[in-house]
Coordinates of C-alpha atoms in Angstrom, one line a residue:
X34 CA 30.6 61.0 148.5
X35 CA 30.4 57.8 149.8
X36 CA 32.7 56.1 152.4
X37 CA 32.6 53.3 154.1
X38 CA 34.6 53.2 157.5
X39 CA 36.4 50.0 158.8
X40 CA 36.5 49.6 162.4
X41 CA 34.0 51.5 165.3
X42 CA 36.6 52.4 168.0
X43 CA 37.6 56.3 168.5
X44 CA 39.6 56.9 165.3
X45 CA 36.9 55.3 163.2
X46 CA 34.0 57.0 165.0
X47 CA 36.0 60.4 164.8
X48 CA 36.0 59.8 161.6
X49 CA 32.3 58.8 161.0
X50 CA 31.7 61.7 162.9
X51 CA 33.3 63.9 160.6
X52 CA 32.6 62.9 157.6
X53 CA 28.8 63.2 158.0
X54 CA 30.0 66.4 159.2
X55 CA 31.0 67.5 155.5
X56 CA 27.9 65.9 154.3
X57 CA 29.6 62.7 153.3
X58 CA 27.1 59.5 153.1
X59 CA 28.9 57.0 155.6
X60 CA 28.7 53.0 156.9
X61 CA 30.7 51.9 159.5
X62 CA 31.9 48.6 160.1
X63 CA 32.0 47.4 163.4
X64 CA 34.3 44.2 163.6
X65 CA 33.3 43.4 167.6
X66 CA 36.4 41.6 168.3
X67 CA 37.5 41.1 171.7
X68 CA 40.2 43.2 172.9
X69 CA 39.6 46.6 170.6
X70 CA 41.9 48.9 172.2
X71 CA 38.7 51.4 172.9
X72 CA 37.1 49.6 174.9
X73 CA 39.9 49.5 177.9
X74 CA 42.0 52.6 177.7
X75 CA 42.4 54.0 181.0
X76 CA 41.5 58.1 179.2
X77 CA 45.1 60.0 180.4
X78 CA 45.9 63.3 178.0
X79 CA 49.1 64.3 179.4
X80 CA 50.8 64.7 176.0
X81 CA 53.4 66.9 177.2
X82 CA 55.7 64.6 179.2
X83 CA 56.1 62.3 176.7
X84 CA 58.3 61.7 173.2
X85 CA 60.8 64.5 174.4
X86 CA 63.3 63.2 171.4
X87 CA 60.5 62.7 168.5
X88 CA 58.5 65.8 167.4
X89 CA 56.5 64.4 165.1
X90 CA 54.9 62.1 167.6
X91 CA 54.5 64.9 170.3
X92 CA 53.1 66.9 167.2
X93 CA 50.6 64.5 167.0
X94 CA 49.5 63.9 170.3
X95 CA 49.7 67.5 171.3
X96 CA 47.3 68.6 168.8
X97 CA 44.9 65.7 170.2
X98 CA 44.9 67.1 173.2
X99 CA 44.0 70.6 171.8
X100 CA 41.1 69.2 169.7
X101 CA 39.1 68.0 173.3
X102 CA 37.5 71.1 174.6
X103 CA 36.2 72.2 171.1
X104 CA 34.8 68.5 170.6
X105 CA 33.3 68.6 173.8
X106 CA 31.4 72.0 173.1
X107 CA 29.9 70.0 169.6
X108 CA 28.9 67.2 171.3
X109 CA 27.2 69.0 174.3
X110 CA 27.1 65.8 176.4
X111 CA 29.0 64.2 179.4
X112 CA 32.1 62.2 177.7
X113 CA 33.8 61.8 180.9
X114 CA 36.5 64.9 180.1
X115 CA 37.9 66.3 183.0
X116 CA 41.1 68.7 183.2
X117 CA 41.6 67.2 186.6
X118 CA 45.1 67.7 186.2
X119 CA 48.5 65.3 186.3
X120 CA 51.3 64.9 188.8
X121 CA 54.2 63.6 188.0
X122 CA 55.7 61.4 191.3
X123 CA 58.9 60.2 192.1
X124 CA 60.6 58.8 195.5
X125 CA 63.9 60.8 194.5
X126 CA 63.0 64.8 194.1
X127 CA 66.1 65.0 191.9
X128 CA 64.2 62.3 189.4
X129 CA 61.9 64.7 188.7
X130 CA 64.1 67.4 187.1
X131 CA 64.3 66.2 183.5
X132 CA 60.5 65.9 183.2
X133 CA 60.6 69.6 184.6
X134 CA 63.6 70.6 182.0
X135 CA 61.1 69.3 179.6
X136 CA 57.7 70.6 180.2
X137 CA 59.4 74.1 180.6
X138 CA 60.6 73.9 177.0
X139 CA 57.4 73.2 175.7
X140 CA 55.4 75.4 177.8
X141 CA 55.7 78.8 175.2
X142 CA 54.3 76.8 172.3
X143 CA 51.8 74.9 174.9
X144 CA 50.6 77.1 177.3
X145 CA 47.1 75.0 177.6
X146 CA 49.7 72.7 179.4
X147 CA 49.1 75.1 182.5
X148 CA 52.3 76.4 185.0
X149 CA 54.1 73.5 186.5
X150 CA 54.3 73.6 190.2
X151 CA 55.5 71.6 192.9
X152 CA 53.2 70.0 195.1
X153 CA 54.8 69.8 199.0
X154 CA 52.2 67.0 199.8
X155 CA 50.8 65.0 197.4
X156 CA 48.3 63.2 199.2
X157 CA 46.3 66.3 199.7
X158 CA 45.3 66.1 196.4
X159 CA 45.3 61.9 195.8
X160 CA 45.0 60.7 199.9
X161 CA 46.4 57.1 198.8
X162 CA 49.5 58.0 197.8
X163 CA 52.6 56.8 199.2
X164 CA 53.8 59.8 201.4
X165 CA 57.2 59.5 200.6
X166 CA 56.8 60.8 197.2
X167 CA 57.5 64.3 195.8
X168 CA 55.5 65.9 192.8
X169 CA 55.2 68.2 190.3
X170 CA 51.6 69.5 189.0
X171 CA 50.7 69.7 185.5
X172 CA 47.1 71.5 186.0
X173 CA 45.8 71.4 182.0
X174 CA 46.1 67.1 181.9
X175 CA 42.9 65.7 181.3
X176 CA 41.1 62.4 181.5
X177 CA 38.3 60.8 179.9
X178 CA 35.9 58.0 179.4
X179 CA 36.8 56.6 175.8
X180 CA 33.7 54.5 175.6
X181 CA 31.4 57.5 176.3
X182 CA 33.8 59.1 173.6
X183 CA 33.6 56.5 171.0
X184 CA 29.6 56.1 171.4
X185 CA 29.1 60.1 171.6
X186 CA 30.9 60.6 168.3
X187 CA 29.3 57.5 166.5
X188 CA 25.7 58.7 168.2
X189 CA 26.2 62.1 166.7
X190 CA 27.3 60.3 162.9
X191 CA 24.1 58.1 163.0
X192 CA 22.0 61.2 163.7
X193 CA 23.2 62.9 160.5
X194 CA 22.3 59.8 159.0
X195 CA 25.5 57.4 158.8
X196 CA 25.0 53.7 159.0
X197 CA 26.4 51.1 161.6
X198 CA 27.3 47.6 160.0
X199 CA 27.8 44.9 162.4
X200 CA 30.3 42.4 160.9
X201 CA 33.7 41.4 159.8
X202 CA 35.1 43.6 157.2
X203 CA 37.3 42.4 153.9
X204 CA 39.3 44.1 151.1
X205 CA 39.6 43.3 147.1
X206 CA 42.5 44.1 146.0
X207 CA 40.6 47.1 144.2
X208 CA 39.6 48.6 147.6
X209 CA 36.0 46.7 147.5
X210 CA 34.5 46.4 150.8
X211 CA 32.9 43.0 151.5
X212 CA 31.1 42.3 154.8
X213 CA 30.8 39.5 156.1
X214 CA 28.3 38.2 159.0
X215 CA 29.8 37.5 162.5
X216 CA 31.5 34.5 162.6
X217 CA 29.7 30.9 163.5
X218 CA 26.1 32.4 163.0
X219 CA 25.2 31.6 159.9
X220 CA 23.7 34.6 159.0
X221 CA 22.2 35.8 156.6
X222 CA 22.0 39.7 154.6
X223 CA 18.4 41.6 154.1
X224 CA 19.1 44.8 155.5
X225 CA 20.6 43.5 158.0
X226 CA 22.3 40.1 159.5
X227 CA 19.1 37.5 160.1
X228 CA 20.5 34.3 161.8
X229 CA 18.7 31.3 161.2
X230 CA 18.4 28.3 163.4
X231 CA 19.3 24.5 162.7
X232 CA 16.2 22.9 161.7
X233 CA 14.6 21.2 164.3
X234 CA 16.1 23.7 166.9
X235 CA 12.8 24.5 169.4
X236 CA 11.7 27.6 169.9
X237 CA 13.7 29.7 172.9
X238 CA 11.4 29.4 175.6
X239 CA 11.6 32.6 178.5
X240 CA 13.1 31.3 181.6
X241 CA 11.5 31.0 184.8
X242 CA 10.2 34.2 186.1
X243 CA 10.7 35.9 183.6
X244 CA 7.3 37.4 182.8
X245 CA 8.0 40.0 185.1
X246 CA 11.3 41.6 183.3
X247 CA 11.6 44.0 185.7
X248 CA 14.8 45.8 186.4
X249 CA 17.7 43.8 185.7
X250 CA 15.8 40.6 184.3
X251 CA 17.9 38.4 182.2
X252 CA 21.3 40.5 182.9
X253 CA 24.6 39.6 183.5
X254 CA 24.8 41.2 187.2
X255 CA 27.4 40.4 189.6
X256 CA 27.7 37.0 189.9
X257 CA 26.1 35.6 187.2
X258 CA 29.2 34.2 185.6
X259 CA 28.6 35.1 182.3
X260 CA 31.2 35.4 179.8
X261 CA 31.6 38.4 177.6
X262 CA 33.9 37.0 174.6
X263 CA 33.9 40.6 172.7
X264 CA 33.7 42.9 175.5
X265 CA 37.3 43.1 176.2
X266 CA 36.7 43.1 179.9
X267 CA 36.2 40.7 182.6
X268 CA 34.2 41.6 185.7
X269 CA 36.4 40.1 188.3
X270 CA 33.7 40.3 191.4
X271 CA 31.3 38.2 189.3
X272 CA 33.5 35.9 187.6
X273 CA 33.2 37.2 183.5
X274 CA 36.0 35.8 181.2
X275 CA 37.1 38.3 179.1
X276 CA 38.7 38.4 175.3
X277 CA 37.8 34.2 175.0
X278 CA 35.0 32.4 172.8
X279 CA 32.7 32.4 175.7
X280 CA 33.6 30.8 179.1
X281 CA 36.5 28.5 178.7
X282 CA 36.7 28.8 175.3
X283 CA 39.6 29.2 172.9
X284 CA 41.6 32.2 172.4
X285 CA 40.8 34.4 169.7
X286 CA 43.0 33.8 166.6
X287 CA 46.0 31.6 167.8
X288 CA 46.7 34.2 170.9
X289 CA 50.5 34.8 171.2
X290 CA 51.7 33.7 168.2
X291 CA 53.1 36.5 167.1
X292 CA 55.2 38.6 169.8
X293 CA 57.6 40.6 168.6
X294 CA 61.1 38.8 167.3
X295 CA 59.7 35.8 169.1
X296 CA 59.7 36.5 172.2
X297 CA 57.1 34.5 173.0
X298 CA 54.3 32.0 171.5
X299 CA 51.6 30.3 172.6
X300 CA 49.8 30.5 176.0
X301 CA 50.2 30.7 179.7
X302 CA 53.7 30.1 180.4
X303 CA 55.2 31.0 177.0
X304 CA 53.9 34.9 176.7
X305 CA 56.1 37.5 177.6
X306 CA 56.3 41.3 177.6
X307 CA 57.9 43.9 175.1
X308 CA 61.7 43.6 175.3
X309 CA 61.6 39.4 176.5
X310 CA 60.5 40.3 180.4
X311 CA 58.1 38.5 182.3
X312 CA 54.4 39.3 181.3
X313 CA 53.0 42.3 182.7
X314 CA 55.8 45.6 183.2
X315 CA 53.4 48.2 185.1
X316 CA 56.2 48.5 187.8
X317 CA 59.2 48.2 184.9
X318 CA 60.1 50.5 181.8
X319 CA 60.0 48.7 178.5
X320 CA 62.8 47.5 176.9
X321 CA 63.9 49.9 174.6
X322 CA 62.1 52.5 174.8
X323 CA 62.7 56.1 175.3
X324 CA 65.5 56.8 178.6
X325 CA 64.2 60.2 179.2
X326 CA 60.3 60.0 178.2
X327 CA 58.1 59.8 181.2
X328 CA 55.4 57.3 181.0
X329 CA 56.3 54.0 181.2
X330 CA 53.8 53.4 178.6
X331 CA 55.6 55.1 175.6
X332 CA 55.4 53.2 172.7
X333 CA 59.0 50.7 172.1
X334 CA 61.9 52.1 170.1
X335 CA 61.2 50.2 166.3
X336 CA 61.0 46.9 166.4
X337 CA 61.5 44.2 164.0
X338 CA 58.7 43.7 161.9
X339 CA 56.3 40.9 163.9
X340 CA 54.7 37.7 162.3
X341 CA 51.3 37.8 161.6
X342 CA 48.7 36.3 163.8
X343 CA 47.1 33.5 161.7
X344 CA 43.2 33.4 161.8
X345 CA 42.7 36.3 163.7
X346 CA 39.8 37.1 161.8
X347 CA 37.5 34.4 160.9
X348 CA 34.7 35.3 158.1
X349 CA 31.1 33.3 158.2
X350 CA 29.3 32.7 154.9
X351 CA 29.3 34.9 152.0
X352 CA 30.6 38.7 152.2
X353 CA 27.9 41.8 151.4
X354 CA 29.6 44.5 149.0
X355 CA 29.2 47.7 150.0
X356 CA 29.4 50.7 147.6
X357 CA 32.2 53.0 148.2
X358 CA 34.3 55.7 146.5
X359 CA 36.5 55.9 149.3
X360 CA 37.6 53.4 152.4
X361 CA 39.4 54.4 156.0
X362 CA 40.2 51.3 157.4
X363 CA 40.8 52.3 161.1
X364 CA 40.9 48.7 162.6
X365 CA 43.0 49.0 165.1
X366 CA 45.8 45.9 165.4
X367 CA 43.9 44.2 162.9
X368 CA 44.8 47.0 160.4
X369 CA 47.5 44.9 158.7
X370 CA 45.6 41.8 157.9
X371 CA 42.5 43.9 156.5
X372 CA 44.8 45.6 154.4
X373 CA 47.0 42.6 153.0
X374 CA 44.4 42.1 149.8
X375 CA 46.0 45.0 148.6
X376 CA 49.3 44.0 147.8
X377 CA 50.6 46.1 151.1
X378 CA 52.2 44.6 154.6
X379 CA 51.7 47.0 156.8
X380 CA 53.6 45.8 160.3
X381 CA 51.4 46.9 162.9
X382 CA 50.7 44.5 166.2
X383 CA 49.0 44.0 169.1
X384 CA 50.1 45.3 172.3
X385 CA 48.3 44.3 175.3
X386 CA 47.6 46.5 178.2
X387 CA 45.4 45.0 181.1
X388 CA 43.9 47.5 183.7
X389 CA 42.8 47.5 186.7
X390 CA 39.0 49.4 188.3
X391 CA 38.6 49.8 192.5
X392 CA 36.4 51.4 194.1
X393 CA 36.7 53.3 197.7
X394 CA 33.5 53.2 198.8
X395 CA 32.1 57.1 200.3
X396 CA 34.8 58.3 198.6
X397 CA 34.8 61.6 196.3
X398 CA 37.2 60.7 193.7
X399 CA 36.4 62.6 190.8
X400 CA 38.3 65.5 190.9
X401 CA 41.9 64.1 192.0
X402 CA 44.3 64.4 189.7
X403 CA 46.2 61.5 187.7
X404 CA 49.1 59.9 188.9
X405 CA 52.0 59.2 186.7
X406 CA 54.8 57.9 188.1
X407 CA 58.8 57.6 186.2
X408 CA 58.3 54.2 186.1
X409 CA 55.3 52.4 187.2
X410 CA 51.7 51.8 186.8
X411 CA 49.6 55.7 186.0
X412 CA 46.2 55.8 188.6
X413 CA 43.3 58.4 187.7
X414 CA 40.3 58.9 189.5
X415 CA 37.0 59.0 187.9
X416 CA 33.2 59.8 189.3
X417 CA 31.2 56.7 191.6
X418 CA 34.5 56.6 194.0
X419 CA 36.3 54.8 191.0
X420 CA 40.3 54.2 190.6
X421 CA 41.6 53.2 187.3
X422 CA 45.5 51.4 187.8
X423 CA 47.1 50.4 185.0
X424 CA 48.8 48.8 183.0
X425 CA 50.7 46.3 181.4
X426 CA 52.7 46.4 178.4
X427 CA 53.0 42.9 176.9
X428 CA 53.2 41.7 172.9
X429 CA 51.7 38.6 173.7
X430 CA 50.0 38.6 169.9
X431 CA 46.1 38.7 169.6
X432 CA 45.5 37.2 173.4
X433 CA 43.1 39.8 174.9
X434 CA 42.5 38.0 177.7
X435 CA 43.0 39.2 181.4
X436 CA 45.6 37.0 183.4
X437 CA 46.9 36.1 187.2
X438 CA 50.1 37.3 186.0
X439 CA 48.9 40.7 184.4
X440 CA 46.2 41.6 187.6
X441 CA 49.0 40.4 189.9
X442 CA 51.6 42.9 188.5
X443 CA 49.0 45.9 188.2
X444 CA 48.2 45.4 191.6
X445 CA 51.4 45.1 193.0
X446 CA 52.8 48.1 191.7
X447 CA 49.6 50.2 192.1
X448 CA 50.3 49.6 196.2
X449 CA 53.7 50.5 195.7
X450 CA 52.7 54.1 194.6
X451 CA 48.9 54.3 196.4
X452 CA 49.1 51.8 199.4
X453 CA 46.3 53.6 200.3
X454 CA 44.2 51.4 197.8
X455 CA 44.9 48.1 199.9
X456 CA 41.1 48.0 201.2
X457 CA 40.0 49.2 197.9
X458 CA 37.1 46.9 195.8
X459 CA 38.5 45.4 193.1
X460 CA 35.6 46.2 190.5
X461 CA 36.3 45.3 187.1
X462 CA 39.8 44.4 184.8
X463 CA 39.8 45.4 181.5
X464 CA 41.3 44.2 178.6
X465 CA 43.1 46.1 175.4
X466 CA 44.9 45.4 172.5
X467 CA 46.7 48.8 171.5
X468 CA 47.7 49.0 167.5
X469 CA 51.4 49.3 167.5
X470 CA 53.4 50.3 164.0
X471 CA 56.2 48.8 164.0
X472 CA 58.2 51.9 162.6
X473 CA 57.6 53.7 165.8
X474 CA 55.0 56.1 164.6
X475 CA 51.3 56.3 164.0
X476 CA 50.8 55.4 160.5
X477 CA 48.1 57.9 159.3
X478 CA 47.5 58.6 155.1
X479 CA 46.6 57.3 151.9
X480 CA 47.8 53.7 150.7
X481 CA 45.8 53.7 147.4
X482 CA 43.9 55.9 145.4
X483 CA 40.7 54.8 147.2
X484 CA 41.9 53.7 150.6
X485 CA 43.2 55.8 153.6
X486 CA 44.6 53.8 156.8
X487 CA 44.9 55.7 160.0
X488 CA 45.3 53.2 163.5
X489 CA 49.4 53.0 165.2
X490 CA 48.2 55.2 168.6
X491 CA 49.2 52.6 170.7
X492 CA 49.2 54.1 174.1
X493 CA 48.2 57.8 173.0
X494 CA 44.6 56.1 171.2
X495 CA 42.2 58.2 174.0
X496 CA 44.8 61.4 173.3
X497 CA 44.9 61.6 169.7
X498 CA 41.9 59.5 168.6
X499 CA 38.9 61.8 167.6
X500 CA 41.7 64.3 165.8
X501 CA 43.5 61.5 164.0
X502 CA 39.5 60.5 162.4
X503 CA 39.3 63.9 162.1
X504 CA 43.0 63.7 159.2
X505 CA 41.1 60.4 157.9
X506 CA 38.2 62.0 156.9
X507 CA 40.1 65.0 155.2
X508 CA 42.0 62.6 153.6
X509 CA 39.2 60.6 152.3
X510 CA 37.4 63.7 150.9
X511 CA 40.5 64.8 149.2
X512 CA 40.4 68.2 151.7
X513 CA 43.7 69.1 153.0
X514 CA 44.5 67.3 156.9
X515 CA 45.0 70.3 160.0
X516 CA 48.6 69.0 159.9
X517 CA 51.1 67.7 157.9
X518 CA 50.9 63.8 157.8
X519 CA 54.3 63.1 155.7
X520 CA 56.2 61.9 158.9
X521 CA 52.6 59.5 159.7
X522 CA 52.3 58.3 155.9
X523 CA 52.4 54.5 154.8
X524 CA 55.7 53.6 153.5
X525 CA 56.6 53.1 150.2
X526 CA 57.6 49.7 149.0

């Protein structure tokens, strides 16, 4: 069978990944747009504090969490997974006791959760803490890289002999996949995308010293400036410009037209977070969302159904078709406006999360545990003395840029919690768009008779990710999913 994936983050490589599994003959579409949600996420499985009022979504996320160690053991490399464990902090012991109430009701049907125990002194186990905090310990949370994640899976998919197509893709309305080269370059198809210069354009000529390309020649190092427009990042030591055309150029499709209900539109000065707050909310719970879930990040309570973006997606040239007898379009927020050419409006958005990396230099930090606060920004440490903070919660539209505002609130509210970062080096901000379904859930199943959708993680795409490709490729080869996706499937119209 033939299937052609849309969209190269961790849903689309788990299913890539899959699907050659089952001896399927795959292509993958990778879209490179600035501010893929992949890219950014900080890497927390915790699933167990969260959703405490919606079992389907805990279903979900929970079973995520059970796929890692098996998907680890297949992959046999380093994908940054650690079971480093969580704690749960608050300034008020007593805040503490519905988050307990709840991870002792799960705990029979999730053991892998580990026992819950209280922690006298926090900073033993994360020294930057605030030591006015108390703690519980979940010991089975886990963190990991979702870059090395994503590129593992879509490594192991190429090796069985699945394709990567770089480009933008399109829908017919029959569920035709067109691709179409990246946008502005002109390019052209045989085999792959060959740009062509304007005539008269001299021949590139290699810049001074540079017959030597030693180590580092020609790299974007620390301050070189450089802008990386589809990175989703922005390497604040050196001065990148992340989720932009290039260095001061536009926003990508129109950024912040479309928050939701209008909360905001345009750009610096009009944006503004979920629920009509100021931009950034790492120290403030959503609007709306879920009273007694802990993470601040939870997705919203349904919204109203956003407006589109316009020209979020710009095609170049003439689209390639590529033969298919089955499509998963796991594109992340752009989900909706790939699918529209089938007669379907699927409302799924953009969320943005900015994020925060320090390092602490000498410092061990790779085996302390996550923090995760009732309200306020989550910290996990990671290997070369690294600190993720993070992060906001703002429908801004398609705007993945990193801002004053955003960094400012991270690293407010990071000090709050760890004011034992304060000397930290700030090393890198990210930037992510996380797909958002309006309805509330993830939106995972079948929307014609030749295309499956599966993207609507939001915060949870790191946790649930490879197992939710893992549905999409069932789907797609008409095999039944490992759970029941009725309360995930596309509504009806």
């Amino acid at each position: 069978m033939r299937v052609v994936v849309i969209g190269n983050g961790i849903v689309g490589a788990g299913a890539a990944y899959y699907l050659t599994r089952r001896g399927a003959t795959v292509t993958v579409v990778d879209g490179g747009y600035p501010g893929e949600a992949t890219q950014a996420g900080a890497g927390i499985v915790c699933p167990w504090v969260d959703h405490p009022e919606d079992d389907d979504w805990y279903r979900l996320t929970r079973e995520g969490a059970r796929h890692y160690p098996g998907l680890v053991e297949e992959l046999g490399e380093d994908i940054g997974y650690a079971k480093v464990g969580a704690l749960l902090v608050a300034e008020d012991p007593v805040d503490l006791e519905p988050v307990r109430t709840l991870l002792r009701r799960r705990h029979p049907d999730a053991p892998e959760m580990g026992d819950i125990v209280d922690v006298p002194d926090p900073t033993e186990l994360f020294p930057p803490l605030s030591d006015t905090l108390s703690a519980i310990l979940v010991p089975g949370a886990a963190r990991v890289d979702g870059r090395s994640v994503r590129d593992a899976l879509l490594r192991a998919a190429v090796a069985r002999g699945a394709e990567v197509r770089t480009g933008a893709a399109s829908l017919s309305p029959d569920g035709q996949v067109f691709v179409h080269p990246p946008a502005g370059t002109g390019a052209t198809w045989n085999g792959e995308w060959e740009v062509q210069p304007p005539e008269g354009t001299p021949a590139p000529q290699p810049p001074p010293g540079a017959g030597n390309a030693g180590a580092g020649a020609g790299s974007a190092d620390a301050g070189s400036g450089v802008a990386e427009a589809g990175a989703g990042r922005a390497d604040v030591a050196s001065g990148t410009g992340a989720g932009g055309a290039g260095a001061g150029g536009a926003q990508t499709g129109g950024a912040g037209a479309g928050a939701v209900g209008g909360a905001g539109v345009g750009a610096v000065g009009g944006e503004r977070r979920a629920g009509g707050g100021p931009v950034g909310s790492a120290g403030q719970e959503p609007a709306g969302g879920e009273t007694t879930s802990w993470r601040q990040a939870a997705p919203l309570a349904p919204t109203p159904t956003p407006p589109m973006d316009a020209g979020t997606r710009r095609f170049s040239g003439e689209g390639v078709p590529i033969e298919a007898d089955m499509v998963i379009v796991a594109a992340g927020a752009w989900t909706g406006e790939v699918c529209r050419p089938l007669g379907v409006e699927l409302p799924v958005f953009p969320r943005r999360g900015q994020i925060l990396h320090a390092t602490m230099e000498g410092v061990d930090t790779a085996w302390w545990p996550m923090i995760l606060p009732r309200m306020g920004p989550y910290l996990l440490g990671f290997p070369d003395s690294r600190v993720v903070i993070g992060a906001t919660v703002e429908d801004v539209g398609f705007a993945p840029r990193v801002t004053m505002g955003g960094l400012d609130e991270v690293i407010q509210a990071g000090l709050r919690v760890a004011p034992g970062l304060y000397n930290a080096t700030v090393a890198e901000a990210r930037v992510g768009l996380r797909p958002v379904y309006a309805p509330g859930s993830a939106l995972i199943g079948p929307l014609t008779g030749r295309v499956v959708v599966a993207t609507g993680l939001s915060a949870y795409g790191l946790t649930a990710g490879p197992f939710t490709g893992q549905i999409a490729a069932a789907l797609a080869l008409g095999e039944t999913p490992p759970i029941d996706i009725t309360p995930y499937a596309p509504t009806k119209p």
